[in-house]
Amino acid sequence: MGTETTGPKYAQMAADLRAMIEAGDLAPGAPLPSEPELAERYGLSRTSVRNGIRLLVGWGLVVVERGRGTFVRQARPRVRRHATERYRREKDLVRRPEFERRTSGPLEQDTGLSLSDVTFRAEFDIVPAPKDIAGVFGVAPDTQMLRRRHLHVPKGDGFPLRGGESWLLLADAERNPDLLRPDLEPWPGGTQHQLSTIGIELDRITDSIIARPPTPDEMRSLGITAGVSVLVLRKVSIATDERVVEVADVVMPGDRTELIYTVDLPRWEK
Amino acid sequence: MGTETTGPKYAQMAADLRAMIEAGDLAPGAPLPSEPELAERYGLSRTSVRNGIRLLVGWGLVVVERGRGTFVRQARPRVRRHATERYRREKDLVRRPEFERRTSGPLEQDTGLSLSDVTFRAEFDIVPAPKDIAGVFGVAPDTQMLRRRHLHVPKGDGFPLRGGESWLLLADAERNPDLLRPDLEPWPGGTQHQLSTIGIELDRITDSIIARPPTPDEMRSLGITAGVSVLVLRKVSIATDERVVEVADVVMPGDRTELIYTVDLPRWEK
DNA sequence: GAGTGGTCTAGACCACTGT
DNA sequence: CAGTGGTCTAGACCACTCC
């Protein structure tokens, strides 16, 4: 037992359980002893036992389910997002016929799901640019923007894959009235195809990735529990004339996401 | 006061404090009322008050300091890691004279620190490849590997920027005995220059990024608190002959890191 | 030494899950 | 219904920080 013999008793209990989980004595999906039982077994009050369990939750080793028990966590598979290939493929598809765009969009490539398995909700509105968004576009802070909000929910499993917000200059979006219609989402071929309808070709995309604790809203809407961070990706699309034409913030559950980038390195000259 | 009127009382207290923080009534760095005071003010026991404070910590809004108090969190600036430019610059520098490599390495570019401000610890050992590493290299699971472990600590602020583990095939590393010597780290010019000394040129680097809760070790060594995730970057370097030549896992504090990638998009043909 | 948060107890009642 | 975790109390003592 005595894995750790320093520090508070509840931490010793947690370290002990941790060792058992890592050794496989408690298999993924198996229930931990109940709180009263742990209290007796380790000679602690239930309050202290709960402190220990909170540590295990914070380490991502167990999940607690009210009325059922506490269980060793099943690692849920992560969704891989191959960003580099995704963006290049999206650009390539713009020039292809619609049936091909519709059946081989970037979404399926990332998730293994086809569009029919995904509930896609979109809300559009026209608002003045908040300060940080205006800064990225390099426009005045009250410039009119088209803001689009999305939520992707696979139909089987009720957990959303991601939520997001995308910003376009209204002056750009207005040039094709279809871009203002949420009912046309998801647009086959994605944002790059939308931009191409108003004569915009992208030169490059810059992704900035951070992790942060979820807001209470995000915990609900992404179905994540305390202790799990969200990954936030800010995607900035830059056109061939060096203008910023789209800024999108994508929020993904940190425990179910893997982001992949490929950096090509120019060959040395002989 | 009554921001939220449903759910447990400690959650209502937390929501209330949250509103005050977001409204600026409690400025960053300001102390919250002490636990006994909150208990009296909200008509709760200290235990319940502590439950509420735990929520605020989980939301990343406050930090607790034993013996001092609980404070509204100061957003610490994130360290930006421009991966794409970093890797390309590192490749470019390999062909330049040493004084230039020494003074304009990728580390300073990312952190704004020069090498002299950073304590760099390295440990090397030779071990058989664990299963997942062997899988990435495409070699048998017990192939001999050179494992290198690093810790970067800026001298001023005591918080490590990152820790990491890097794997090379021992068969490769042995071809230049200097590569087996930890006392030569940090190697001016970085890994790509090391590889160049044994005739290896990189074609591309693939980065996979995940977020996960820190292990207890990582909490200590990275100086992060409960509720903050770590970002883990697995960097796979692929040589011009398509061999995997290095795999590195870099662990960074999730609350102080921003990862940036640029994806260049080939131009459409006219 | 006064004040802070950290640990701990021994209860109580409630809400939810299963049978 | 019995068993689980969730909330809550009213205390106690300890470890740490600051004056």
PDB file of N, CA and C in Angstrom, chain B residues 36-120:
ATOM      1  N   PRO B  36     -13.303  33.022   6.177  1.00  0.00           N
ATOM      2  CA  PRO B  36     -14.289  33.255   7.246  1.00  0.00           C
ATOM      3  C   PRO B  36     -15.226  34.418   6.901  1.00  0.00           C
ATOM      4  N   GLU B  37     -14.668  35.443   6.267  1.00  0.00           N
ATOM      5  CA  GLU B  37     -15.509  36.582   5.933  1.00  0.00           C
ATOM      6  C   GLU B  37     -16.556  36.213   4.885  1.00  0.00           C
ATOM      7  N   LEU B  38     -16.142  35.468   3.855  1.00  0.00           N
ATOM      8  CA  LEU B  38     -17.114  35.021   2.849  1.00  0.00           C
ATOM      9  C   LEU B  38     -18.178  34.143   3.498  1.00  0.00           C
ATOM     10  N   ALA B  39     -17.747  33.296   4.445  1.00  0.00           N
ATOM     11  CA  ALA B  39     -18.702  32.412   5.123  1.00  0.00           C
ATOM     12  C   ALA B  39     -19.785  33.233   5.802  1.00  0.00           C
ATOM     13  N   GLU B  40     -19.338  34.278   6.471  1.00  0.00           N
ATOM     14  CA  GLU B  40     -20.335  35.109   7.149  1.00  0.00           C
ATOM     15  C   GLU B  40     -21.195  35.855   6.138  1.00  0.00           C
ATOM     16  N   ARG B  41     -20.539  36.440   5.135  1.00  0.00           N
ATOM     17  CA  ARG B  41     -21.262  37.278   4.192  1.00  0.00           C
ATOM     18  C   ARG B  41     -22.327  36.492   3.431  1.00  0.00           C
ATOM     19  N   TYR B  42     -22.033  35.247   3.086  1.00  0.00           N
ATOM     20  CA  TYR B  42     -22.987  34.459   2.297  1.00  0.00           C
ATOM     21  C   TYR B  42     -23.780  33.471   3.157  1.00  0.00           C
ATOM     22  N   GLY B  43     -23.546  33.499   4.476  1.00  0.00           N
ATOM     23  CA  GLY B  43     -24.296  32.591   5.338  1.00  0.00           C
ATOM     24  C   GLY B  43     -23.959  31.134   5.094  1.00  0.00           C
ATOM     25  N   LEU B  44     -22.666  30.839   4.921  1.00  0.00           N
ATOM     26  CA  LEU B  44     -22.249  29.472   4.631  1.00  0.00           C
ATOM     27  C   LEU B  44     -21.204  29.035   5.648  1.00  0.00           C
ATOM     28  N   SER B  45     -20.976  27.730   5.702  1.00  0.00           N
ATOM     29  CA  SER B  45     -19.851  27.230   6.491  1.00  0.00           C
ATOM     30  C   SER B  45     -18.576  27.439   5.689  1.00  0.00           C
ATOM     31  N   ARG B  46     -17.459  27.373   6.369  1.00  0.00           N
ATOM     32  CA  ARG B  46     -16.197  27.579   5.665  1.00  0.00           C
ATOM     33  C   ARG B  46     -15.991  26.486   4.610  1.00  0.00           C
ATOM     34  N   THR B  47     -16.408  25.279   4.917  1.00  0.00           N
ATOM     35  CA  THR B  47     -16.282  24.176   3.962  1.00  0.00           C
ATOM     36  C   THR B  47     -16.971  24.523   2.644  1.00  0.00           C
ATOM     37  N   SER B  48     -18.180  25.074   2.747  1.00  0.00           N
ATOM     38  CA  SER B  48     -18.906  25.402   1.520  1.00  0.00           C
ATOM     39  C   SER B  48     -18.233  26.550   0.774  1.00  0.00           C
ATOM     40  N   VAL B  49     -17.735  27.508   1.538  1.00  0.00           N
ATOM     41  CA  VAL B  49     -17.011  28.604   0.901  1.00  0.00           C
ATOM     42  C   VAL B  49     -15.844  28.054   0.101  1.00  0.00           C
ATOM     43  N   ARG B  50     -15.151  27.100   0.702  1.00  0.00           N
ATOM     44  CA  ARG B  50     -13.990  26.529   0.016  1.00  0.00           C
ATOM     45  C   ARG B  50     -14.403  25.788  -1.257  1.00  0.00           C
ATOM     46  N   ASN B  51     -15.562  25.147  -1.226  1.00  0.00           N
ATOM     47  CA  ASN B  51     -16.077  24.523  -2.448  1.00  0.00           C
ATOM     48  C   ASN B  51     -16.264  25.561  -3.549  1.00  0.00           C
ATOM     49  N   GLY B  52     -16.801  26.705  -3.172  1.00  0.00           N
ATOM     50  CA  GLY B  52     -17.019  27.761  -4.160  1.00  0.00           C
ATOM     51  C   GLY B  52     -15.709  28.287  -4.720  1.00  0.00           C
ATOM     52  N   ILE B  53     -14.736  28.485  -3.835  1.00  0.00           N
ATOM     53  CA  ILE B  53     -13.444  28.994  -4.284  1.00  0.00           C
ATOM     54  C   ILE B  53     -12.785  27.996  -5.242  1.00  0.00           C
ATOM     55  N   ARG B  54     -13.012  26.707  -4.968  1.00  0.00           N
ATOM     56  CA  ARG B  54     -12.447  25.694  -5.852  1.00  0.00           C
ATOM     57  C   ARG B  54     -13.000  25.836  -7.276  1.00  0.00           C
ATOM     58  N   LEU B  55     -14.263  26.235  -7.369  1.00  0.00           N
ATOM     59  CA  LEU B  55     -14.838  26.477  -8.693  1.00  0.00           C
ATOM     60  C   LEU B  55     -14.117  27.624  -9.394  1.00  0.00           C
ATOM     61  N   LEU B  56     -13.912  28.706  -8.659  1.00  0.00           N
ATOM     62  CA  LEU B  56     -13.247  29.868  -9.256  1.00  0.00           C
ATOM     63  C   LEU B  56     -11.839  29.508  -9.725  1.00  0.00           C
ATOM     64  N   VAL B  57     -11.148  28.682  -8.932  1.00  0.00           N
ATOM     65  CA  VAL B  57      -9.814  28.241  -9.333  1.00  0.00           C
ATOM     66  C   VAL B  57      -9.913  27.442 -10.629  1.00  0.00           C
ATOM     67  N   GLY B  58     -10.912  26.552 -10.698  1.00  0.00           N
ATOM     68  CA  GLY B  58     -11.095  25.730 -11.890  1.00  0.00           C
ATOM     69  C   GLY B  58     -11.409  26.575 -13.118  1.00  0.00           C
ATOM     70  N   TRP B  59     -12.052  27.683 -12.914  1.00  0.00           N
ATOM     71  CA  TRP B  59     -12.353  28.581 -14.035  1.00  0.00           C
ATOM     72  C   TRP B  59     -11.163  29.452 -14.394  1.00  0.00           C
ATOM     73  N   GLY B  60     -10.110  29.334 -13.614  1.00  0.00           N
ATOM     74  CA  GLY B  60      -8.916  30.113 -13.919  1.00  0.00           C
ATOM     75  C   GLY B  60      -9.037  31.572 -13.523  1.00  0.00           C
ATOM     76  N   LEU B  61      -9.950  31.874 -12.615  1.00  0.00           N
ATOM     77  CA  LEU B  61     -10.177  33.284 -12.280  1.00  0.00           C
ATOM     78  C   LEU B  61      -9.385  33.742 -11.063  1.00  0.00           C
ATOM     79  N   VAL B  62      -9.065  32.843 -10.153  1.00  0.00           N
ATOM     80  CA  VAL B  62      -8.343  33.231  -8.940  1.00  0.00           C
ATOM     81  C   VAL B  62      -7.220  32.228  -8.670  1.00  0.00           C
ATOM     82  N   VAL B  63      -6.272  32.661  -7.851  1.00  0.00           N
ATOM     83  CA  VAL B  63      -5.242  31.751  -7.359  1.00  0.00           C
ATOM     84  C   VAL B  63      -5.240  31.843  -5.841  1.00  0.00           C
ATOM     85  N   VAL B  64      -5.046  30.728  -5.175  1.00  0.00           N
ATOM     86  CA  VAL B  64      -4.989  30.752  -3.723  1.00  0.00           C
ATOM     87  C   VAL B  64      -3.529  30.624  -3.293  1.00  0.00           C
ATOM     88  N   GLU B  65      -3.143  31.411  -2.295  1.00  0.00           N
ATOM     89  CA  GLU B  65      -1.786  31.335  -1.768  1.00  0.00           C
ATOM     90  C   GLU B  65      -1.867  31.143  -0.269  1.00  0.00           C
ATOM     91  N   ARG B  66      -1.358  30.004   0.134  1.00  0.00           N
ATOM     92  CA  ARG B  66      -1.458  29.599   1.532  1.00  0.00           C
ATOM     93  C   ARG B  66      -0.818  30.629   2.441  1.00  0.00           C
ATOM     94  N   GLY B  67      -1.540  30.983   3.491  1.00  0.00           N
ATOM     95  CA  GLY B  67      -1.009  31.931   4.455  1.00  0.00           C
ATOM     96  C   GLY B  67      -1.127  33.379   4.022  1.00  0.00           C
ATOM     97  N   ARG B  68      -1.463  33.612   2.753  1.00  0.00           N
ATOM     98  CA  ARG B  68      -1.555  35.000   2.277  1.00  0.00           C
ATOM     99  C   ARG B  68      -2.994  35.378   1.914  1.00  0.00           C
ATOM    100  N   GLY B  69      -3.636  34.565   1.117  1.00  0.00           N
ATOM    101  CA  GLY B  69      -4.996  34.904   0.728  1.00  0.00           C
ATOM    102  C   GLY B  69      -5.331  34.339  -0.639  1.00  0.00           C
ATOM    103  N   THR B  70      -6.483  34.722  -1.145  1.00  0.00           N
ATOM    104  CA  THR B  70      -6.929  34.303  -2.472  1.00  0.00           C
ATOM    105  C   THR B  70      -7.014  35.561  -3.331  1.00  0.00           C
ATOM    106  N   PHE B  71      -6.458  35.503  -4.526  1.00  0.00           N
ATOM    107  CA  PHE B  71      -6.297  36.715  -5.330  1.00  0.00           C
ATOM    108  C   PHE B  71      -6.866  36.532  -6.724  1.00  0.00           C
ATOM    109  N   VAL B  72      -7.385  37.604  -7.270  1.00  0.00           N
ATOM    110  CA  VAL B  72      -7.835  37.576  -8.660  1.00  0.00           C
ATOM    111  C   VAL B  72      -6.605  37.384  -9.532  1.00  0.00           C
ATOM    112  N   ARG B  73      -6.714  36.484 -10.475  1.00  0.00           N
ATOM    113  CA  ARG B  73      -5.559  36.068 -11.236  1.00  0.00           C
ATOM    114  C   ARG B  73      -5.046  37.174 -12.154  1.00  0.00           C
ATOM    115  N   GLN B  74      -3.744  37.343 -12.147  1.00  0.00           N
ATOM    116  CA  GLN B  74      -3.080  38.197 -13.109  1.00  0.00           C
ATOM    117  C   GLN B  74      -2.809  37.338 -14.331  1.00  0.00           C
ATOM    118  N   ALA B  75      -3.289  37.754 -15.486  1.00  0.00           N
ATOM    119  CA  ALA B  75      -2.972  36.988 -16.688  1.00  0.00           C
ATOM    120  C   ALA B  75      -1.468  37.079 -16.926  1.00  0.00           C
ATOM    121  N   ARG B  76      -0.778  35.945 -16.821  1.00  0.00           N
ATOM    122  CA  ARG B  76       0.646  35.967 -17.132  1.00  0.00           C
ATOM    123  C   ARG B  76       0.785  35.890 -18.645  1.00  0.00           C
ATOM    124  N   PRO B  77       1.719  36.649 -19.185  1.00  0.00           N
ATOM    125  CA  PRO B  77       1.837  36.650 -20.644  1.00  0.00           C
ATOM    126  C   PRO B  77       2.221  35.267 -21.149  1.00  0.00           C
ATOM    127  N   ARG B  78       1.679  34.918 -22.291  1.00  0.00           N
ATOM    128  CA  ARG B  78       2.021  33.631 -22.884  1.00  0.00           C
ATOM    129  C   ARG B  78       3.302  33.744 -23.698  1.00  0.00           C
ATOM    130  N   VAL B  79       4.071  32.688 -23.668  1.00  0.00           N
ATOM    131  CA  VAL B  79       5.251  32.610 -24.517  1.00  0.00           C
ATOM    132  C   VAL B  79       4.800  32.108 -25.881  1.00  0.00           C
ATOM    133  N   ARG B  80       5.138  32.852 -26.920  1.00  0.00           N
ATOM    134  CA  ARG B  80       4.740  32.455 -28.274  1.00  0.00           C
ATOM    135  C   ARG B  80       5.823  31.592 -28.893  1.00  0.00           C
ATOM    136  N   ARG B  81       5.415  30.483 -29.451  1.00  0.00           N
ATOM    137  CA  ARG B  81       6.355  29.615 -30.146  1.00  0.00           C
ATOM    138  C   ARG B  81       5.930  29.557 -31.606  1.00  0.00           C
ATOM    139  N   HIS B  82       6.652  30.279 -32.452  1.00  0.00           N
ATOM    140  CA  HIS B  82       6.355  30.282 -33.887  1.00  0.00           C
ATOM    141  C   HIS B  82       7.022  29.076 -34.510  1.00  0.00           C
ATOM    142  N   ALA B  83       6.306  27.951 -34.502  1.00  0.00           N
ATOM    143  CA  ALA B  83       6.947  26.696 -34.864  1.00  0.00           C
ATOM    144  C   ALA B  83       7.438  26.684 -36.308  1.00  0.00           C
ATOM    145  N   THR B  84       6.593  27.129 -37.221  1.00  0.00           N
ATOM    146  CA  THR B  84       6.955  27.045 -38.634  1.00  0.00           C
ATOM    147  C   THR B  84       8.245  27.800 -38.913  1.00  0.00           C
ATOM    148  N   GLU B  85       8.281  29.081 -38.491  1.00  0.00           N
ATOM    149  CA  GLU B  85       9.464  29.895 -38.725  1.00  0.00           C
ATOM    150  C   GLU B  85      10.656  29.329 -37.968  1.00  0.00           C
ATOM    151  N   ARG B  86      10.396  28.831 -36.771  1.00  0.00           N
ATOM    152  CA  ARG B  86      11.455  28.269 -35.945  1.00  0.00           C
ATOM    153  C   ARG B  86      12.172  27.133 -36.659  1.00  0.00           C
ATOM    154  N   TYR B  87      11.392  26.210 -37.195  1.00  0.00           N
ATOM    155  CA  TYR B  87      11.987  25.027 -37.826  1.00  0.00           C
ATOM    156  C   TYR B  87      12.743  25.413 -39.100  1.00  0.00           C
ATOM    157  N   ARG B  88      12.139  26.341 -39.868  1.00  0.00           N
ATOM    158  CA  ARG B  88      12.782  26.723 -41.135  1.00  0.00           C
ATOM    159  C   ARG B  88      14.063  27.496 -40.858  1.00  0.00           C
ATOM    160  N   ARG B  89      13.989  28.353 -39.851  1.00  0.00           N
ATOM    161  CA  ARG B  89      15.175  29.137 -39.505  1.00  0.00           C
ATOM    162  C   ARG B  89      16.281  28.215 -38.983  1.00  0.00           C
ATOM    163  N   GLU B  90      15.869  27.233 -38.183  1.00  0.00           N
ATOM    164  CA  GLU B  90      16.845  26.293 -37.648  1.00  0.00           C
ATOM    165  C   GLU B  90      17.553  25.564 -38.792  1.00  0.00           C
ATOM    166  N   LYS B  91      16.794  25.191 -39.803  1.00  0.00           N
ATOM    167  CA  LYS B  91      17.405  24.508 -40.945  1.00  0.00           C
ATOM    168  C   LYS B  91      18.355  25.438 -41.681  1.00  0.00           C
ATOM    169  N   ASP B  92      17.920  26.684 -41.846  1.00  0.00           N
ATOM    170  CA  ASP B  92      18.734  27.662 -42.555  1.00  0.00           C
ATOM    171  C   ASP B  92      20.052  27.918 -41.824  1.00  0.00           C
ATOM    172  N   LEU B  93      19.969  27.972 -40.493  1.00  0.00           N
ATOM    173  CA  LEU B  93      21.151  28.313 -39.695  1.00  0.00           C
ATOM    174  C   LEU B  93      22.237  27.243 -39.739  1.00  0.00           C
ATOM    175  N   VAL B  94      21.824  26.003 -40.027  1.00  0.00           N
ATOM    176  CA  VAL B  94      22.802  24.912 -40.028  1.00  0.00           C
ATOM    177  C   VAL B  94      23.976  25.257 -40.935  1.00  0.00           C
ATOM    178  N   ARG B  95      23.669  25.949 -42.030  1.00  0.00           N
ATOM    179  CA  ARG B  95      24.703  26.235 -43.023  1.00  0.00           C
ATOM    180  C   ARG B  95      25.469  27.522 -42.756  1.00  0.00           C
ATOM    181  N   ARG B  96      25.200  28.122 -41.591  1.00  0.00           N
ATOM    182  CA  ARG B  96      25.859  29.399 -41.315  1.00  0.00           C
ATOM    183  C   ARG B  96      26.956  29.226 -40.265  1.00  0.00           C
ATOM    184  N   PRO B  97      27.825  30.228 -40.129  1.00  0.00           N
ATOM    185  CA  PRO B  97      28.955  30.085 -39.196  1.00  0.00           C
ATOM    186  C   PRO B  97      28.484  30.016 -37.742  1.00  0.00           C
ATOM    187  N   GLU B  98      29.338  29.420 -36.906  1.00  0.00           N
ATOM    188  CA  GLU B  98      28.916  29.139 -35.547  1.00  0.00           C
ATOM    189  C   GLU B  98      28.537  30.378 -34.758  1.00  0.00           C
ATOM    190  N   PHE B  99      29.274  31.473 -34.924  1.00  0.00           N
ATOM    191  CA  PHE B  99      28.954  32.653 -34.092  1.00  0.00           C
ATOM    192  C   PHE B  99      27.524  33.109 -34.357  1.00  0.00           C
ATOM    193  N   GLU B 100      27.071  32.900 -35.587  1.00  0.00           N
ATOM    194  CA  GLU B 100      25.712  33.325 -35.915  1.00  0.00           C
ATOM    195  C   GLU B 100      24.698  32.365 -35.304  1.00  0.00           C
ATOM    196  N   ARG B 101      25.006  31.083 -35.346  1.00  0.00           N
ATOM    197  CA  ARG B 101      24.106  30.101 -34.728  1.00  0.00           C
ATOM    198  C   ARG B 101      23.976  30.381 -33.241  1.00  0.00           C
ATOM    199  N   ARG B 102      25.119  30.746 -32.637  1.00  0.00           N
ATOM    200  CA  ARG B 102      25.123  30.913 -31.197  1.00  0.00           C
ATOM    201  C   ARG B 102      24.310  32.131 -30.761  1.00  0.00           C
ATOM    202  N   THR B 103      24.281  33.131 -31.596  1.00  0.00           N
ATOM    203  CA  THR B 103      23.631  34.374 -31.168  1.00  0.00           C
ATOM    204  C   THR B 103      22.214  34.526 -31.698  1.00  0.00           C
ATOM    205  N   SER B 104      21.794  33.688 -32.638  1.00  0.00           N
ATOM    206  CA  SER B 104      20.437  33.887 -33.150  1.00  0.00           C
ATOM    207  C   SER B 104      19.677  32.571 -33.249  1.00  0.00           C
ATOM    208  N   GLY B 105      19.844  31.767 -32.217  1.00  0.00           N
ATOM    209  CA  GLY B 105      19.166  30.478 -32.209  1.00  0.00           C
ATOM    210  C   GLY B 105      17.664  30.628 -32.053  1.00  0.00           C
ATOM    211  N   PRO B 106      16.956  29.557 -32.291  1.00  0.00           N
ATOM    212  CA  PRO B 106      15.497  29.580 -32.240  1.00  0.00           C
ATOM    213  C   PRO B 106      14.943  29.883 -30.851  1.00  0.00           C
ATOM    214  N   LEU B 107      15.715  29.608 -29.819  1.00  0.00           N
ATOM    215  CA  LEU B 107      15.187  29.815 -28.468  1.00  0.00           C
ATOM    216  C   LEU B 107      14.878  31.285 -28.217  1.00  0.00           C
ATOM    217  N   GLU B 108      15.834  32.148 -28.542  1.00  0.00           N
ATOM    218  CA  GLU B 108      15.630  33.576 -28.291  1.00  0.00           C
ATOM    219  C   GLU B 108      14.444  34.090 -29.095  1.00  0.00           C
ATOM    220  N   GLN B 109      14.359  33.600 -30.326  1.00  0.00           N
ATOM    221  CA  GLN B 109      13.285  34.044 -31.202  1.00  0.00           C
ATOM    222  C   GLN B 109      11.918  33.783 -30.576  1.00  0.00           C
ATOM    223  N   ASP B 110      11.792  32.672 -29.889  1.00  0.00           N
ATOM    224  CA  ASP B 110      10.499  32.312 -29.319  1.00  0.00           C
ATOM    225  C   ASP B 110      10.214  32.997 -27.996  1.00  0.00           C
ATOM    226  N   THR B 111      11.256  33.260 -27.233  1.00  0.00           N
ATOM    227  CA  THR B 111      11.004  33.662 -25.860  1.00  0.00           C
ATOM    228  C   THR B 111      11.417  35.089 -25.578  1.00  0.00           C
ATOM    229  N   GLY B 112      12.206  35.683 -26.452  1.00  0.00           N
ATOM    230  CA  GLY B 112      12.748  36.987 -26.148  1.00  0.00           C
ATOM    231  C   GLY B 112      13.907  36.922 -25.166  1.00  0.00           C
ATOM    232  N   LEU B 113      14.314  35.738 -24.805  1.00  0.00           N
ATOM    233  CA  LEU B 113      15.440  35.585 -23.879  1.00  0.00           C
ATOM    234  C   LEU B 113      16.673  35.200 -24.671  1.00  0.00           C
ATOM    235  N   SER B 114      17.834  35.628 -24.196  1.00  0.00           N
ATOM    236  CA  SER B 114      19.045  35.108 -24.812  1.00  0.00           C
ATOM    237  C   SER B 114      19.502  33.899 -24.011  1.00  0.00           C
ATOM    238  N   LEU B 115      20.394  33.117 -24.594  1.00  0.00           N
ATOM    239  CA  LEU B 115      20.783  31.863 -23.959  1.00  0.00           C
ATOM    240  C   LEU B 115      21.306  32.071 -22.546  1.00  0.00           C
ATOM    241  N   SER B 116      21.942  33.200 -22.298  1.00  0.00           N
ATOM    242  CA  SER B 116      22.544  33.403 -20.987  1.00  0.00           C
ATOM    243  C   SER B 116      21.495  33.597 -19.896  1.00  0.00           C
ATOM    244  N   ASP B 117      20.247  33.864 -20.272  1.00  0.00           N
ATOM    245  CA  ASP B 117      19.196  34.031 -19.269  1.00  0.00           C
ATOM    246  C   ASP B 117      18.522  32.714 -18.917  1.00  0.00           C
ATOM    247  N   VAL B 118      18.939  31.639 -19.556  1.00  0.00           N
ATOM    248  CA  VAL B 118      18.226  30.383 -19.406  1.00  0.00           C
ATOM    249  C   VAL B 118      19.135  29.328 -18.791  1.00  0.00           C
ATOM    250  N   THR B 119      18.660  28.693 -17.748  1.00  0.00           N
ATOM    251  CA  THR B 119      19.366  27.545 -17.224  1.00  0.00           C
ATOM    252  C   THR B 119      18.891  26.335 -18.001  1.00  0.00           C
ATOM    253  N   PHE B 120      19.813  25.607 -18.532  1.00  0.00           N
ATOM    254  CA  PHE B 120      19.469  24.514 -19.412  1.00  0.00           C
ATOM    255  C   PHE B 120      20.048  23.244 -18.816  1.00  0.00           C
TER     256      PHE B 120
END
